[in-house]
Short mmCIF file of C-alpha atoms in Angstrom, two decimals:
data_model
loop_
_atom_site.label_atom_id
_atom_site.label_comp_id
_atom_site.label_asym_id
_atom_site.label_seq_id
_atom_site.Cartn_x
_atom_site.Cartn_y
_atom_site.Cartn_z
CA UNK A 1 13.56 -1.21 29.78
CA UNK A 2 12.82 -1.26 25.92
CA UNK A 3 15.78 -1.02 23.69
CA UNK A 4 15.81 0.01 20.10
CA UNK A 5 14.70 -2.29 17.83
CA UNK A 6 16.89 -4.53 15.94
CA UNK A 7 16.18 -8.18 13.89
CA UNK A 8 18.43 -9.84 16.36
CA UNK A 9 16.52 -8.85 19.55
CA UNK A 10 14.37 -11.59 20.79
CA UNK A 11 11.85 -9.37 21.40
CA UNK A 12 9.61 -7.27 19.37
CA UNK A 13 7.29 -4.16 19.53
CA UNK A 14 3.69 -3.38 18.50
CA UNK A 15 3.13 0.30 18.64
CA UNK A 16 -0.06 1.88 19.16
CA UNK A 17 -3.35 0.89 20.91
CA UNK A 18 -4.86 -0.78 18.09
CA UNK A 19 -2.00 -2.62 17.64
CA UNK A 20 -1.34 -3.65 20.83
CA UNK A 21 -5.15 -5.06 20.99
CA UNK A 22 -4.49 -7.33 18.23
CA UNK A 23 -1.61 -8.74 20.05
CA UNK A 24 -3.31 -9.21 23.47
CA UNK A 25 -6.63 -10.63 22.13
CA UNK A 26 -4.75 -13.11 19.65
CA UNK A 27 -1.07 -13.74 21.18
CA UNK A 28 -1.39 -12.97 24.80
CA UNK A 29 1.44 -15.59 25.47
CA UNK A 30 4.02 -13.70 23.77
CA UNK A 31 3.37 -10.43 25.46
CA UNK A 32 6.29 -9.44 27.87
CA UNK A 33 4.68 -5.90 28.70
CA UNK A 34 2.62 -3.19 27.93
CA UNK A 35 3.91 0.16 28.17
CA UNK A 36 1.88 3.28 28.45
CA UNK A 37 2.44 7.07 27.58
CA UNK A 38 1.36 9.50 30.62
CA UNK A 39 0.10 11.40 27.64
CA UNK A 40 -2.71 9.40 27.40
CA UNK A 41 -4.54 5.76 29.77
CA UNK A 42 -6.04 4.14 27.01
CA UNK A 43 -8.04 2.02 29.38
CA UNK A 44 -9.33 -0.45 26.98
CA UNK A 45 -5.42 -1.78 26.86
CA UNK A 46 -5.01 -1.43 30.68
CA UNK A 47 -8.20 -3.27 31.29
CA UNK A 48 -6.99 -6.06 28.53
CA UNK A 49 -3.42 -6.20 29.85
CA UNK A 50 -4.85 -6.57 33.05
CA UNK A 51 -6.85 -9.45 31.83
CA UNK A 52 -3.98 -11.54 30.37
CA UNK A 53 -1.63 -10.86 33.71
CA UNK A 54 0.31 -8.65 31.27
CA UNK A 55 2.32 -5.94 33.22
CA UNK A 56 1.08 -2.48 32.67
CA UNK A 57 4.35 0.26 32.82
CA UNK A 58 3.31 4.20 32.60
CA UNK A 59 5.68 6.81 31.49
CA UNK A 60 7.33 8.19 28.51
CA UNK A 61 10.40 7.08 28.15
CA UNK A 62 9.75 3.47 26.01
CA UNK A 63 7.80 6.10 23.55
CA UNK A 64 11.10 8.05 23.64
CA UNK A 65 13.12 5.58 22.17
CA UNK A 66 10.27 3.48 19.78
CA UNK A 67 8.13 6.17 18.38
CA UNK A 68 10.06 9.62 19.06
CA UNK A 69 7.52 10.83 15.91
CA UNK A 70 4.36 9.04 15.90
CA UNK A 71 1.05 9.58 17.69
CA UNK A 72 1.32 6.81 19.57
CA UNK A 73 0.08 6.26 23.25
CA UNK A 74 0.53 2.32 23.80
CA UNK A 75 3.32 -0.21 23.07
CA UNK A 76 3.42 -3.68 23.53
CA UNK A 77 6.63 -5.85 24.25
CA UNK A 78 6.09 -9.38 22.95
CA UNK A 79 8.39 -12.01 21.90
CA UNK A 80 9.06 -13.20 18.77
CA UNK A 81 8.07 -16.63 17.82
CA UNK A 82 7.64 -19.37 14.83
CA UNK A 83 4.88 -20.48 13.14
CA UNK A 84 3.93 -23.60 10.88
CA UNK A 85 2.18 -22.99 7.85
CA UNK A 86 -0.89 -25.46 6.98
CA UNK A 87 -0.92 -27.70 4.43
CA UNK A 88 -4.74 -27.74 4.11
CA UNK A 89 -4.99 -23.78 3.14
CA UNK A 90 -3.33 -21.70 0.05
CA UNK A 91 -0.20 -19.53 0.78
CA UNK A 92 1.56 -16.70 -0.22
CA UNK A 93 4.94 -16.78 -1.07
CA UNK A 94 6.83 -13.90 -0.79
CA UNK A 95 10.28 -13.97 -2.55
CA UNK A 96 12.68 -11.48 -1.43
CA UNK A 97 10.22 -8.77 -0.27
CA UNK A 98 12.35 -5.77 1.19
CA UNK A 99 9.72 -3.25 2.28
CA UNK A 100 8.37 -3.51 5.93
CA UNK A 101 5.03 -1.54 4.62
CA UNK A 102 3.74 -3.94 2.21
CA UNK A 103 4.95 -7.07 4.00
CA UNK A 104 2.71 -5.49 6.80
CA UNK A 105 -0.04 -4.60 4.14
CA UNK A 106 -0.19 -7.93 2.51
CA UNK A 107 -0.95 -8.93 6.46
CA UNK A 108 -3.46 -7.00 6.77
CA UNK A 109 -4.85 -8.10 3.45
CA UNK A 110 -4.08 -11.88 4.18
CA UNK A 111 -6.08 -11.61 6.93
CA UNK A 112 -9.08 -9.85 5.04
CA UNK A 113 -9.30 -12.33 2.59
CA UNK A 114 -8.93 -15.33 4.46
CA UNK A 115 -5.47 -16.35 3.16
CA UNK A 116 -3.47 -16.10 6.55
CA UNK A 117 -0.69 -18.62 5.38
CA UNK A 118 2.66 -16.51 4.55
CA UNK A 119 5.81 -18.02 3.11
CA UNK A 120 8.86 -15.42 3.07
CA UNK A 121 11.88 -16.16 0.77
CA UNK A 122 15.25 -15.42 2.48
CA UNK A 123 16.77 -12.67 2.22
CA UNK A 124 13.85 -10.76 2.98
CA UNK A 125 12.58 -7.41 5.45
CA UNK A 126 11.50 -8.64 8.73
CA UNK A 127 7.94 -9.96 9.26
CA UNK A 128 8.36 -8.73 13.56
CA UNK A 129 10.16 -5.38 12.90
CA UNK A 130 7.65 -2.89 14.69
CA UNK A 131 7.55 -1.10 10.93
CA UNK A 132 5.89 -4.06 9.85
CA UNK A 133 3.99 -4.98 12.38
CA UNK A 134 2.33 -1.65 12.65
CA UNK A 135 1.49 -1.62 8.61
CA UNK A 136 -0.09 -4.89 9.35
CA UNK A 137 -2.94 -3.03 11.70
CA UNK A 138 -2.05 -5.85 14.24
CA UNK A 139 -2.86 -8.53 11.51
CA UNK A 140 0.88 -9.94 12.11
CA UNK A 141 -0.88 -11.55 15.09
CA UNK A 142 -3.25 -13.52 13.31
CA UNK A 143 -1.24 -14.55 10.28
CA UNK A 144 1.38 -17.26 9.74
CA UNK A 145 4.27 -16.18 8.77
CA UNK A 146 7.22 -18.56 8.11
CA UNK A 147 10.70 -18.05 6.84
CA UNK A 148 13.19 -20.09 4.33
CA UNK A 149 16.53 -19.89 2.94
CA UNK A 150 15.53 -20.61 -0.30
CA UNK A 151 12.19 -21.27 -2.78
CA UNK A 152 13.74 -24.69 -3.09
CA UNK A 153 13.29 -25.50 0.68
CA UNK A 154 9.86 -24.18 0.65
CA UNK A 155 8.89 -26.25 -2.90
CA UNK A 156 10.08 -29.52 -1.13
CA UNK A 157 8.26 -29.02 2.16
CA UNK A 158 4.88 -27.95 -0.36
CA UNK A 159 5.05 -30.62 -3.20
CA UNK A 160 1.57 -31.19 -3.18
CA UNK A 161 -0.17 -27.89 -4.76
CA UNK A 162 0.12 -26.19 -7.34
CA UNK A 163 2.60 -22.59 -7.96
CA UNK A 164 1.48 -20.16 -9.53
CA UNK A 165 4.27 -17.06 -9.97
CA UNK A 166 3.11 -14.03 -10.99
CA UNK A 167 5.22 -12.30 -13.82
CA UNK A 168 4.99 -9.62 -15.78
CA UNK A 169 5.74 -12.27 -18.75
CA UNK A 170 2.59 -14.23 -17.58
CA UNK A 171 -0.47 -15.04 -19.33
CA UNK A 172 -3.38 -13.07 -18.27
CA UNK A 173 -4.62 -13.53 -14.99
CA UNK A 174 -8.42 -12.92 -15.79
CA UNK A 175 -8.40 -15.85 -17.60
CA UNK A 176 -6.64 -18.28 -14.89
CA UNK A 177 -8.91 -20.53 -13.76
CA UNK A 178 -8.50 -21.50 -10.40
CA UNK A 179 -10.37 -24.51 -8.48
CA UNK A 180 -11.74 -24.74 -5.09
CA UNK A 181 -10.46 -28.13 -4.70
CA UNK A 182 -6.52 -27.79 -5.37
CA UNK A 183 -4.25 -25.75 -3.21
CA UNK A 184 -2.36 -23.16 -4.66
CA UNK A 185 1.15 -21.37 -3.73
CA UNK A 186 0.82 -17.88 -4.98
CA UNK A 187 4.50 -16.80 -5.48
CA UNK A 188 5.32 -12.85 -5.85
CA UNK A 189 8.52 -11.55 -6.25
CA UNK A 190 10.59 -8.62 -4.91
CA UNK A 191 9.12 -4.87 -5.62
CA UNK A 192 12.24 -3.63 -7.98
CA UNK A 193 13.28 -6.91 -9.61
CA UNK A 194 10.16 -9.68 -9.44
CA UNK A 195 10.89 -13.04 -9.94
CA UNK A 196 13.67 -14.66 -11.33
CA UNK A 197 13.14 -16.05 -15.01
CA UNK A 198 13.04 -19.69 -14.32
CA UNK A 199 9.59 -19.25 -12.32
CA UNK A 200 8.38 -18.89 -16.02
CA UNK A 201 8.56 -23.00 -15.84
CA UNK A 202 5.84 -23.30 -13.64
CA UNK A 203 3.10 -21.08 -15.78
CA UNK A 204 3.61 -17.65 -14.54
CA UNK A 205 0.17 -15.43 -14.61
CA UNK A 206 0.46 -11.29 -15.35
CA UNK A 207 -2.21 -9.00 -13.48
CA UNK A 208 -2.96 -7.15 -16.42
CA UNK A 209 -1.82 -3.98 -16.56
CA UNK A 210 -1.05 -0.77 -18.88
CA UNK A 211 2.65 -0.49 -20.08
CA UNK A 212 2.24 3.28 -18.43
CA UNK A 213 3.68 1.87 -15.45
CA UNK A 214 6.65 -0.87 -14.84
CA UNK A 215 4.70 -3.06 -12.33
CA UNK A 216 2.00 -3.05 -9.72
CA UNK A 217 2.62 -1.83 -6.02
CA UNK A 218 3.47 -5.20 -4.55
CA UNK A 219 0.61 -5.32 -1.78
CA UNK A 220 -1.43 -4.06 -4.17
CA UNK A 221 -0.44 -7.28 -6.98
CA UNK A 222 -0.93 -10.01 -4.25
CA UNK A 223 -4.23 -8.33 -2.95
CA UNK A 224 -5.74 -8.51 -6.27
CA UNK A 225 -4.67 -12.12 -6.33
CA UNK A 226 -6.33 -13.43 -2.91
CA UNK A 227 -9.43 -11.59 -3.76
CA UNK A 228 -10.05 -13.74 -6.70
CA UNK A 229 -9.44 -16.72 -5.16
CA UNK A 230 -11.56 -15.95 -1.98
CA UNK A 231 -14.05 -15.05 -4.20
CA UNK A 232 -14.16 -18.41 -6.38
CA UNK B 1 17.85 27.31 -3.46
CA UNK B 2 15.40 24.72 -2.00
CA UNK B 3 13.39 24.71 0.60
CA UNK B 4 11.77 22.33 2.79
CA UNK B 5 8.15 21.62 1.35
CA UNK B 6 5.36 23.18 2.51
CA UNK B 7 1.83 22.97 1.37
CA UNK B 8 1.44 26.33 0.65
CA UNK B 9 4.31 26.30 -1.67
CA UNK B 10 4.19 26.92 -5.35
CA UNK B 11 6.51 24.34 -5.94
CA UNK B 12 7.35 21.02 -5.30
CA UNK B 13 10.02 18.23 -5.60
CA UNK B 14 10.24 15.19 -6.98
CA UNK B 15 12.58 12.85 -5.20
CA UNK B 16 14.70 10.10 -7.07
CA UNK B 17 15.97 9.18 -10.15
CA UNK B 18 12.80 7.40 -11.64
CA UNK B 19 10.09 10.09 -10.23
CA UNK B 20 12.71 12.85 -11.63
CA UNK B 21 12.18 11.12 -14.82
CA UNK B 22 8.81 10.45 -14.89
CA UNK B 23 8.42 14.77 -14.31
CA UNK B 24 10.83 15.52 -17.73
CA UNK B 25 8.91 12.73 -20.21
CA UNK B 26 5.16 13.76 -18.74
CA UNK B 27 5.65 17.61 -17.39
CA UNK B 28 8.82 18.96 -18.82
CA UNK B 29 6.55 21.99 -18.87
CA UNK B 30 6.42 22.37 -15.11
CA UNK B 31 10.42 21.29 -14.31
CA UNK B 32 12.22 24.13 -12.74
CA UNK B 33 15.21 22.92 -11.97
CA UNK B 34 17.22 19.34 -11.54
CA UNK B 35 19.56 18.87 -8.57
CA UNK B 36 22.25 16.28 -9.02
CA UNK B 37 24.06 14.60 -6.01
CA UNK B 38 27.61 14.50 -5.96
CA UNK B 39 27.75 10.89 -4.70
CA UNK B 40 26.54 10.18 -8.30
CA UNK B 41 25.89 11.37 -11.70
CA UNK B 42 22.64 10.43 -12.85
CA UNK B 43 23.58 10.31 -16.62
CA UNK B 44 20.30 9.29 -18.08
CA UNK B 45 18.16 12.22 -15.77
CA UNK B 46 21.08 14.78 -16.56
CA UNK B 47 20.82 13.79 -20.04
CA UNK B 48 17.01 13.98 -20.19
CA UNK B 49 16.95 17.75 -18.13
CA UNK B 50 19.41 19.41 -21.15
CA UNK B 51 16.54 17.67 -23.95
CA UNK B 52 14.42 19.71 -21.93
CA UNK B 53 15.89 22.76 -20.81
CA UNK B 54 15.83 22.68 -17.82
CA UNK B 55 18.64 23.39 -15.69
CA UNK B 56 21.16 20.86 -13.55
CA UNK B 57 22.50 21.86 -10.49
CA UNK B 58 25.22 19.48 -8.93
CA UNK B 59 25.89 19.43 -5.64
CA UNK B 60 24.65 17.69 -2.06
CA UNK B 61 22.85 20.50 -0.25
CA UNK B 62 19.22 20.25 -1.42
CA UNK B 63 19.79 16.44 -0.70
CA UNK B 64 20.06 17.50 3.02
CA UNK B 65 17.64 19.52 3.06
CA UNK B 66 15.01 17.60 1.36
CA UNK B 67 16.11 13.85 1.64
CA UNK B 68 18.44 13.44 4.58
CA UNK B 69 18.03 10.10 5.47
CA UNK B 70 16.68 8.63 1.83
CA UNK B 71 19.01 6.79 -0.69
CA UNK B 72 18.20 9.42 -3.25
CA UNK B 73 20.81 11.02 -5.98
CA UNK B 74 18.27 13.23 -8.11
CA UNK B 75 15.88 15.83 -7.61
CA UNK B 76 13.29 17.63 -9.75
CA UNK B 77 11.93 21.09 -8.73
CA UNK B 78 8.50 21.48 -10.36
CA UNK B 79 5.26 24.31 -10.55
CA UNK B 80 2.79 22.94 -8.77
CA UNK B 81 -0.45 22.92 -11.49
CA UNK B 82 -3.79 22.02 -11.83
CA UNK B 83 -5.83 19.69 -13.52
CA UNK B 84 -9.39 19.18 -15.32
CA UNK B 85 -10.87 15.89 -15.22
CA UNK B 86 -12.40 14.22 -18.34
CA UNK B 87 -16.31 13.81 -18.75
CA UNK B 88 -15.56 11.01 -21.35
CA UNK B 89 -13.98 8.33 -18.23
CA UNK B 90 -14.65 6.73 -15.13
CA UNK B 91 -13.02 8.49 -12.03
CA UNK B 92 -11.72 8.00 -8.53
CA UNK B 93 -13.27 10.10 -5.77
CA UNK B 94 -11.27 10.22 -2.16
CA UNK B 95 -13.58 11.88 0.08
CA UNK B 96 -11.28 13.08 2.56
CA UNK B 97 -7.91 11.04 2.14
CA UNK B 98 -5.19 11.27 4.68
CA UNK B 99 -2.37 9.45 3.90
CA UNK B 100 0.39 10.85 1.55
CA UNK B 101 1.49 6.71 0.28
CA UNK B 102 -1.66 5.71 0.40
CA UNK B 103 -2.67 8.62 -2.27
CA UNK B 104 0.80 8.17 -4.26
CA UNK B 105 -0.13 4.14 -4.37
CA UNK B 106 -3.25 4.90 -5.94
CA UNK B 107 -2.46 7.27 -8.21
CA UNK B 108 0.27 4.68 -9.35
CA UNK B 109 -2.55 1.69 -9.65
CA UNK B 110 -4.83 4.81 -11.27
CA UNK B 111 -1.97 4.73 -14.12
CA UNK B 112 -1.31 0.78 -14.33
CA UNK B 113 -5.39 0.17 -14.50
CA UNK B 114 -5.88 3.15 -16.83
CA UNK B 115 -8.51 4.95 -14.69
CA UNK B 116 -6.24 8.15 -14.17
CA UNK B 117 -9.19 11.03 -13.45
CA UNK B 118 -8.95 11.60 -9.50
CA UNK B 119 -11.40 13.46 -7.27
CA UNK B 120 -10.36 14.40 -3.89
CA UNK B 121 -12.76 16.39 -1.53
CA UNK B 122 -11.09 18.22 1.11
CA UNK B 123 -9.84 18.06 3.75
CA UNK B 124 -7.06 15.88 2.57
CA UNK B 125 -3.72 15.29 2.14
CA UNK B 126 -1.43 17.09 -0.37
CA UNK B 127 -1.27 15.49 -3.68
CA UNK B 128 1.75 17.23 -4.65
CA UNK B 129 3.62 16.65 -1.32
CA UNK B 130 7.60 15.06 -2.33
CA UNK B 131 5.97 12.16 -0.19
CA UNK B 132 3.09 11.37 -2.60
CA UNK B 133 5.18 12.22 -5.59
CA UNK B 134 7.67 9.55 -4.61
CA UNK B 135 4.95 6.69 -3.27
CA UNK B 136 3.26 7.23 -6.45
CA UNK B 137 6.77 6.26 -8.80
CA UNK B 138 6.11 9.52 -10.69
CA UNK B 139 2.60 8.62 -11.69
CA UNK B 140 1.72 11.72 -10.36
CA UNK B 141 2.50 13.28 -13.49
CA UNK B 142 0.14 11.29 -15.73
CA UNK B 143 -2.96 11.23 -13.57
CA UNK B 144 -5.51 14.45 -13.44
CA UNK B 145 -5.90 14.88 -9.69
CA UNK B 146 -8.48 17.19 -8.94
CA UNK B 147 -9.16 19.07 -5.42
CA UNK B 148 -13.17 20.03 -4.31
CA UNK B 149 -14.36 21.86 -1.26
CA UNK B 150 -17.30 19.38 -0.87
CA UNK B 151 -18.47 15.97 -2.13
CA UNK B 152 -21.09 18.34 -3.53
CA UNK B 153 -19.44 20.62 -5.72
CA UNK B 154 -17.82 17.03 -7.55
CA UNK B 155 -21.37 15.98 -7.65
CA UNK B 156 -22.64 18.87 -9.47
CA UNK B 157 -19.93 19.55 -12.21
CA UNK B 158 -20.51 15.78 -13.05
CA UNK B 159 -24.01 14.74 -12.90
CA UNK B 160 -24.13 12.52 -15.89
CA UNK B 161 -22.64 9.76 -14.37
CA UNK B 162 -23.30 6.72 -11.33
CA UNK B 163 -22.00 7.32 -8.16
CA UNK B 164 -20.84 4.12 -6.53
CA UNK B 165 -19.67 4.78 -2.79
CA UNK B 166 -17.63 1.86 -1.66
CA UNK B 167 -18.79 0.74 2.30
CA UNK B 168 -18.93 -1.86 5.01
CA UNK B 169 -22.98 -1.74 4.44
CA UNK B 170 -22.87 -1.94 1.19
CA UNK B 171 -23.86 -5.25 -1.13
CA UNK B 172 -21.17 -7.96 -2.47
CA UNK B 173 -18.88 -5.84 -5.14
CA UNK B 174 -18.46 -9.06 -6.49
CA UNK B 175 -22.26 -8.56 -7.92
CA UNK B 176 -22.25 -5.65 -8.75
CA UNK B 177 -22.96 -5.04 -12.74
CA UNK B 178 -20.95 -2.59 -14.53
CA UNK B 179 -21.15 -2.11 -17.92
CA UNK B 180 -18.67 -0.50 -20.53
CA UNK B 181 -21.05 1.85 -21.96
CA UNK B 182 -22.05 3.82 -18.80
CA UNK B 183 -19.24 6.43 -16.57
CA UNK B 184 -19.14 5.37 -13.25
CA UNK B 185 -17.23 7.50 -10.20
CA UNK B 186 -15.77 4.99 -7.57
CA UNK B 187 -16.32 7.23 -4.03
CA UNK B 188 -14.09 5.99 -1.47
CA UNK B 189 -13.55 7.36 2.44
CA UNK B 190 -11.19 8.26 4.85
CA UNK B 191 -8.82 5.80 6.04
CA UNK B 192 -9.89 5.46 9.68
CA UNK B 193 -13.83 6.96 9.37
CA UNK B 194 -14.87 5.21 5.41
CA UNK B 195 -17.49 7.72 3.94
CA UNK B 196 -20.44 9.10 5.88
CA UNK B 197 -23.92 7.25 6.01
CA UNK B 198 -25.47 9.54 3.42
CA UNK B 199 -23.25 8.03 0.64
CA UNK B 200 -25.49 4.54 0.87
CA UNK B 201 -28.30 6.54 -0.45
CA UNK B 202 -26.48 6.08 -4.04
CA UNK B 203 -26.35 2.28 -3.38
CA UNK B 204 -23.04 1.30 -1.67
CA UNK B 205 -21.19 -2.13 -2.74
CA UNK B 206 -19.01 -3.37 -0.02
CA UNK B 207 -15.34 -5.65 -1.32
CA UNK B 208 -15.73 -9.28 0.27
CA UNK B 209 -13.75 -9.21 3.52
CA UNK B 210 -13.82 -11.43 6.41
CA UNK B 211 -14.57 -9.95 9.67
CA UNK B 212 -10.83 -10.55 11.19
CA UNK B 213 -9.88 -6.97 9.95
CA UNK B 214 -11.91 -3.60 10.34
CA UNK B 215 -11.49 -2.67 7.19
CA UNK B 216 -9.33 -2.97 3.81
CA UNK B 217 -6.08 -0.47 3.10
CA UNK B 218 -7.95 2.84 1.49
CA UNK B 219 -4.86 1.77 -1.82
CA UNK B 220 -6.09 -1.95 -1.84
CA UNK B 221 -9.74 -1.26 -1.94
CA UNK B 222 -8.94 1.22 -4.82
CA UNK B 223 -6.73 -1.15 -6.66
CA UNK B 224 -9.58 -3.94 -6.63
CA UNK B 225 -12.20 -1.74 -7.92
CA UNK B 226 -10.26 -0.66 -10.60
CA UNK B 227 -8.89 -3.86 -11.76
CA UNK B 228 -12.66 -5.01 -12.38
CA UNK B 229 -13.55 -2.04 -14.10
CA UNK B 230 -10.65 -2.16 -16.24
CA UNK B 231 -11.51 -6.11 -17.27
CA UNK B 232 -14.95 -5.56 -17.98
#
């Protein structure tokens, strides 16, 4: 039976039939179950479930304890797992993010813009929390997410591209130019504090902004970012 | 004493220390009341609330009523009001928004890329809902949000302008010529449904996207379109 989620459960949850697509049709391997609510079939997930030799439970009671509020019919149980990230592609770095909504947004976006490569700076929200995973849209499936201690581990595993921190003491980021042919680390920073001053070292870029507001919406910051560079 | 929010109410509440301030330095005007945990003081809002008059009232029970489970030690009671929106600027139009953070992001991006006329056609959600208020940061109370009964009525009171809906059928934004001397009105749709076919009669531009994800976050599409505009 499901248990309440917490970050030390092996396990994970993707709530909602959308969701729960994603996760079949990208990481059926991982998917322990698929529970449904006797509120609703959702037969496209049955049928899918089916497909990937994923058992199908119906009744209410995983819905009880996941998603007591939400509008949501389908859960999938899956377990968590570790990816690599590529050394051929640009990342995202993610220092110290702490809200499961934009880590799950900048997913999404990842995915939209063809930037699916995810560094996450310890200590940071969790990148398989169901919170997360549901912001994502099921993107969390299809992105690579990968965790270290520090920006120091991550910088010596990527020497070979270049960092670019965003900072609201950067030069403008209109005027960046960025080539097809390097790789590029695009580090962001945590939503209250951003990055820590000695980022400034390696050329830090601003989004420019009005001072009407302290800083952008963090999802909203890196979007802008991978748009410009898918769009090079 | 307060009251759980309702849309129907004539007043709102602002939830936190920053949003609480962001209500006394932009609508000091519309502040009825500030309520003051007694887990903490709050010296700069309490401070800020005698400047403007308006009284402090300590104590933990409107934090249990309004904010039970939030990490939140100040609270500003406001009048709901309305707003006109400026001929003289390019504006935001949410056809049919649904999502209370999704609305509060943008009006916060709407402030930071200095684009702060809003258009929302009904149905939609609440723009002065404590859940907007607070995804916005307080820029809720720098933006002119605007509500219409139709697309149409918008349409009518401003004519003088270009109507660019934002769609999956529409051409590359990236293409897309604006120019500094002409008013433009970004249309965007509902979360889940995008705007109705009829909008691509004004010429639709569509944000680069792969085809991994349905669709872009309603708060990241925004955010894009108004970065552009603002770096013409």
């Amino acid at each position: 039976m499901v248990k309440k989620y917490k970050k030390g459960n092996d396990v994970s949850y993707a709530l909602g039939a959308t969701v729960v697509m994603e996760l079949l049709n990208n990481r059926p391997d991982k998917a322990r179950a698929v529970y449904i609510s006797e509120k609703s079939d959702v037969k496209a997930v049955v049928d899918r479930a089916h497909a990937c030799g994923v058992p199908v439970v119906v009744g209410d009671k995983p819905f009880n304890i996941l998603s007591p509020k939400e509008n949501c019919f389908a859960i999938g149980e899956f377990d968590k797992y570790d990816c690599a990230l590529s050394r051929e592609r640009n990342h995202i770095v993610l220092v110290n993010p702490s809200n499961s909504g934009n880590l799950g947004t900048i997913m999404r976006a990842a995915l939209a813009f063809d930037c699916t490569d995810i560094a996450v700076i310890r200590p940071a929200v969790d990148a398989f929390d169901p919170k997360t995973v549901r912001a994502s849209m099921g993107a969390a499936f299809s992105v690579n997410t990968r965790f270290y201690d520090s920006f120091d581990d991550y910088a010596k595993e990527f020497y070979d591209r270049e960092i670019v921190p965003f900072m609201l003491c950067g030069s403008p980021f209109a005027e960046k130019e960025f080539s097809r042919d390097k790789k590029y680390s695009l580090v962001f920073g945590n939503e209250a504090t951003g990055l820590p001053s000695e980022f400034s070292e390696y050329g830090a870029v601003r989004i420019e902004q009005s001072d009407k507001v302290d800083s952008l919406n963090l999802s909203v910051a890196v979007s802008i970012a991978l748009y410009k560079i898918r769009n090079l």
